[in-house]
Amino acid sequence: MMPASAQGFDVAVIGGGLHGLTAALSLARGGRSVVILERNWVGRHASSATAAGVRTLGRDLAEVPISLESMEMWRRIASIVGDDCGFHAHGQFKVAEFDGHLPALQEREATMRRLGYRHEEMIGAAELRRLIPSLSPHCVGALIVRNDGAADPHRTIAAFRSACERAGVAIVEGCGVEAVERQGPDWLLRCGVRSFHAPAVVNAAGAWAARVASLFGESIDLGVRASMMMATERLAPFLAPVVSVVGRALSFKQSDQGTLVIGGGLQGAADIDRQRSTVNFVELAKGARASADLFPIVRGVRIARCWTGIEAQTRDHLPVIGASPQIPGLFHSFGYSGHGFQLVPVLGEIMRDLVVDQKTARSIAAFAPARLMQGRHAA
Amino acid sequence: MSAVDLLIVGAGPAGMAAAITARRHGLDVLVVDDQPAPGGQIWRSVETVAASPRGSRLGDSYLAGAARAQAFRACGAAYEPGAQLWQIEPGFRAFVTSGGKARTISASAVILATGAQERPVPFPGWTLPGVLTVGAGQVLLKTADQVPEKPVWIAGSGPLPLLYMTQLLAANGRIAGFLDTTPPGRLGAALRHLPGALGKAGDLWKGIAWTLALKRAGVKTVRHVAEIEARGEGRLQSLRYRRQGGSWEETPAEVLLVHEGLVPSIHAPLALDCKVEWRRDQHCYAPVLDAWGESSQPGLFVAGDGAGIAGAIAAEHRGTLAGLAVAARLGRVSAAAAETEATPARKLLDRELAFRPFLDALYEPRPQVFAPPDETVVCRCEEVTAGTLRKRAEVGRPGTNQVKAFTRAGMGPCQGRQCGYTVMHILAGVQNRPPEALGFYRIRPPLKPVTLGELAALGQTDDAA
Ligand SMILES: Cc1cc2nc3c(=O)[nH]c(=O)nc-3n(C[C@H](O)[C@H](O)[C@H](O)COP(=O)(O)OP(=O)(O)OC[C@H]3O[C@@H](n4cnc5c(N)ncnc54)[C@H](O)[C@@H]3O)c2cc1C
């Protein structure tokens, strides 16, 4: 029985991270009535913990087309969500510390050219020094994308949230989906005493997306990661681009506030049940060492806070994007494996295509959910 | 990584008493403290100062610390001054920096004896040079015999301003005036708790004696001050204040020391995910502890003012109890023997605690402490004003951590030590909820800022081990 109090929508989005928000925004602009059901508050997990790097550099070849389209959207993000989200295109650099690091970068550049992509570019030591004077002189070159950059995660969440609200999306926080039932053409989603129904559901539950899928009876093989970040006290501006390095886990940048924001995928511990994750300082010390090696001037800088964010990780590190092969009306958008921030704008369009048109012109075959399902589930 | 039975953080009254007790039962004890010498806040620098003329000016309860420090030095605990604890993991693994190097220490049990901090009170101009807290003024007096050259204004409520003023007068300091912010009617409210407090009549007399001494010295006192503003170009030049129901007055001022009570240091227990409870009587959070001081994390104890504000004598008894409990837990003393040994400490602790309701009622912070005007900076690190927070608080009934994400309040190096409670109260005010419904910030490590270089070194030594 449909509870009398259940509210009905065209689409229910489970999870109020950036991927839930962007899907909801595009769907609402496409004329659908949309509700976002968020267990905590909007942006609580990966989306507010993120380093917010907006990077096409070094993407898996399967991701390059949508990543480039997303980048084009980032450049006009203010026209999409009404705020520039603190986005700056000061470049992303993958630095080679030693000569032995260069061939891999050169090969990557060659591959990209062969495929017709021009955005990744190899530079030598002199140009590197000119672009980043504070970098340790031992570094020998870099693969760079000049127009990549980074944004401010909290501004991005706020901008997407208010764009959603203006577009008429209902945002319900403190509302975790605990059970799912089929009700004729609709899905009934139960969240404690409240319930919602809709014929289409977008699963954007981040680290918990496999659990949400299982509420629908779908089993997806999904891991979890707890990437660690640190932020320092404020410094006078000295670095514009985002710097990573061959062979080490590091992403290093200076925020608008002057703080250094350091990450790069070093892993803490995740506790999915308690929705918590913890920093592992012995691991994080590797990030501190890489920072101090690349930028000797920062050795004495004080770390103000460290944190971790939890996100789902697939075994091939590619996201899960697409309609469920089995369950009518269920659409997946998760498993971004630590690099989903850059993809946010384009994913709204893709989810709108999938839900409204049942197909998309974008190339998303590599992200098919079926690849992570076993046995009879596999299409 | 070094390993000990018991790690004690803090060498104040609680930490020293805990160390002495634990050593008596043969535990292997390490005490770390960020100060250069034992004594904590109350007995800061007592080893060097007690024998000097400065010692007698600071008074008898200060001098009492010398014997405690001596007993502590002699107890056989390893003691590491100048060491900052910046992270602690269940199990326990503690991360400490000293001498520019970070390292880890493993311990079977931990006693946090990290004390209290002065309640941060944002008001217009509180960030101007020349405005300090009474506690900071007192530190200068104890460590360096430093008496402000110019007459100082004192504003606030509680025993500490009274004590500091008598100490300052004894050191030939000059007081421009005392703005007593205790609201009218508080004595009446407090007197209801007097029966419980009578066991501590001595302390009541102490308070009265301080007040009389100030009167004798002719210290100008303005009572029932409700609001204060510090003003000046680049530094404090004048002071505006308003009495309850009165109009604003302005006076020149070069130094202003403020104090509105103490709150327990809760960052370490919060970082370890310990349960905390809201103390309505003291307007702050305190960890949930059993009768021995054990937190909701087994093996982790909190002793001293970090367990709830109760003063130095209570802190010592709490330290003794926690030390005993660890000895019992590690099998160095039977439960029955620990119980017997605990009895006197428990009795004396109860006596101290019986006095608190009186003091808490008398010195309950005035409402304005929690409701700074819109233009006031609340988060000093990120320069976020009360007005910004209020505006943000209207959208979607956000909690403390959401507002932190939106406004950056609490994201700076102090990790919300300065603004946490004020942010809670501001949100509570706008949303018409009790402050405890909002909760405190989630605490991100490190507890104390460690440098990238120090952390980098930690990696190397631990990998090698
Ligand atoms: C530390 C870190 C650094 C990163 N750096 C970068 C970077 O530099 N560049 C980049 O491109 N990407 C980066 N990423 C990845 C990027 O941040 C994520 O891919 C992206 O934010 C994922 O968004 P999401 O909406 O899928 O997940 P989330 O933001 O985690 O949202 C999922 C939401 O679902 C909710 N939820 C879960 N279960 C339920 C339920 N049953 N009912 C209701 N709600 C539920 C959760 O509460 C959560 O709010 C980083 C990630 C982390 C953690």
Short mmCIF file of N, CA and C in Angstrom, two decimals, chain A residues 154 305, chain B residues 389 399-412 415-416 423 441-444:
data_model
loop_
_atom_site.label_atom_id
_atom_site.label_comp_id
_atom_site.label_asym_id
_atom_site.label_seq_id
_atom_site.Cartn_x
_atom_site.Cartn_y
_atom_site.Cartn_z
N HIS A 154 33.28 24.20 -1.33
CA HIS A 154 32.11 24.66 -0.57
C HIS A 154 31.27 25.65 -1.38
N ARG A 305 44.85 21.55 9.67
CA ARG A 305 43.89 20.45 9.88
C ARG A 305 44.03 19.41 8.78
N LEU B 389 27.51 34.87 10.12
CA LEU B 389 27.01 33.59 10.65
C LEU B 389 25.49 33.63 10.79
N GLY B 399 23.59 23.07 10.76
CA GLY B 399 24.31 22.77 12.00
C GLY B 399 25.69 23.42 11.99
N THR B 400 26.41 23.24 13.08
CA THR B 400 27.73 23.87 13.23
C THR B 400 28.70 23.49 12.11
N ASN B 401 28.72 22.21 11.76
CA ASN B 401 29.69 21.77 10.76
C ASN B 401 29.34 22.26 9.36
N GLN B 402 28.04 22.40 9.09
CA GLN B 402 27.65 22.94 7.80
C GLN B 402 28.07 24.40 7.68
N VAL B 403 27.83 25.15 8.75
CA VAL B 403 28.18 26.56 8.72
C VAL B 403 29.69 26.73 8.61
N LYS B 404 30.42 25.81 9.21
CA LYS B 404 31.88 25.82 9.08
C LYS B 404 32.24 25.67 7.59
N ALA B 405 31.61 24.71 6.92
CA ALA B 405 31.91 24.50 5.51
C ALA B 405 31.54 25.74 4.69
N PHE B 406 30.43 26.37 5.03
CA PHE B 406 29.98 27.51 4.22
C PHE B 406 30.76 28.79 4.48
N THR B 407 31.14 29.03 5.74
CA THR B 407 31.70 30.34 6.08
C THR B 407 33.20 30.27 6.39
N ARG B 408 33.75 29.08 6.54
CA ARG B 408 35.13 28.85 6.98
C ARG B 408 35.34 29.14 8.46
N ALA B 409 34.31 29.54 9.19
CA ALA B 409 34.49 29.75 10.64
C ALA B 409 34.90 28.42 11.26
N GLY B 410 36.00 28.44 12.02
CA GLY B 410 36.46 27.21 12.67
C GLY B 410 37.44 26.40 11.84
N MET B 411 37.78 26.90 10.66
CA MET B 411 38.70 26.14 9.80
C MET B 411 40.15 26.54 9.97
N GLY B 412 40.41 27.57 10.76
CA GLY B 412 41.79 28.06 10.89
C GLY B 412 42.61 27.20 11.83
N GLN B 415 41.31 25.69 15.09
CA GLN B 415 40.35 24.59 14.98
C GLN B 415 39.09 24.83 15.80
N GLY B 416 38.66 26.08 15.87
CA GLY B 416 37.40 26.35 16.56
C GLY B 416 37.52 26.49 18.06
N VAL B 423 29.70 30.15 17.89
CA VAL B 423 28.96 29.75 16.68
C VAL B 423 27.72 28.94 17.07
N TYR B 441 31.83 21.54 16.76
CA TYR B 441 32.50 21.16 15.52
C TYR B 441 33.05 19.74 15.63
N ARG B 442 33.07 19.01 14.51
CA ARG B 442 33.90 17.81 14.46
C ARG B 442 35.36 18.28 14.47
N ILE B 443 36.16 17.61 15.27
CA ILE B 443 37.55 18.06 15.41
C ILE B 443 38.42 17.33 14.40
N ARG B 444 39.12 18.10 13.61
CA ARG B 444 40.06 17.53 12.65
C ARG B 444 41.45 17.53 13.27
#
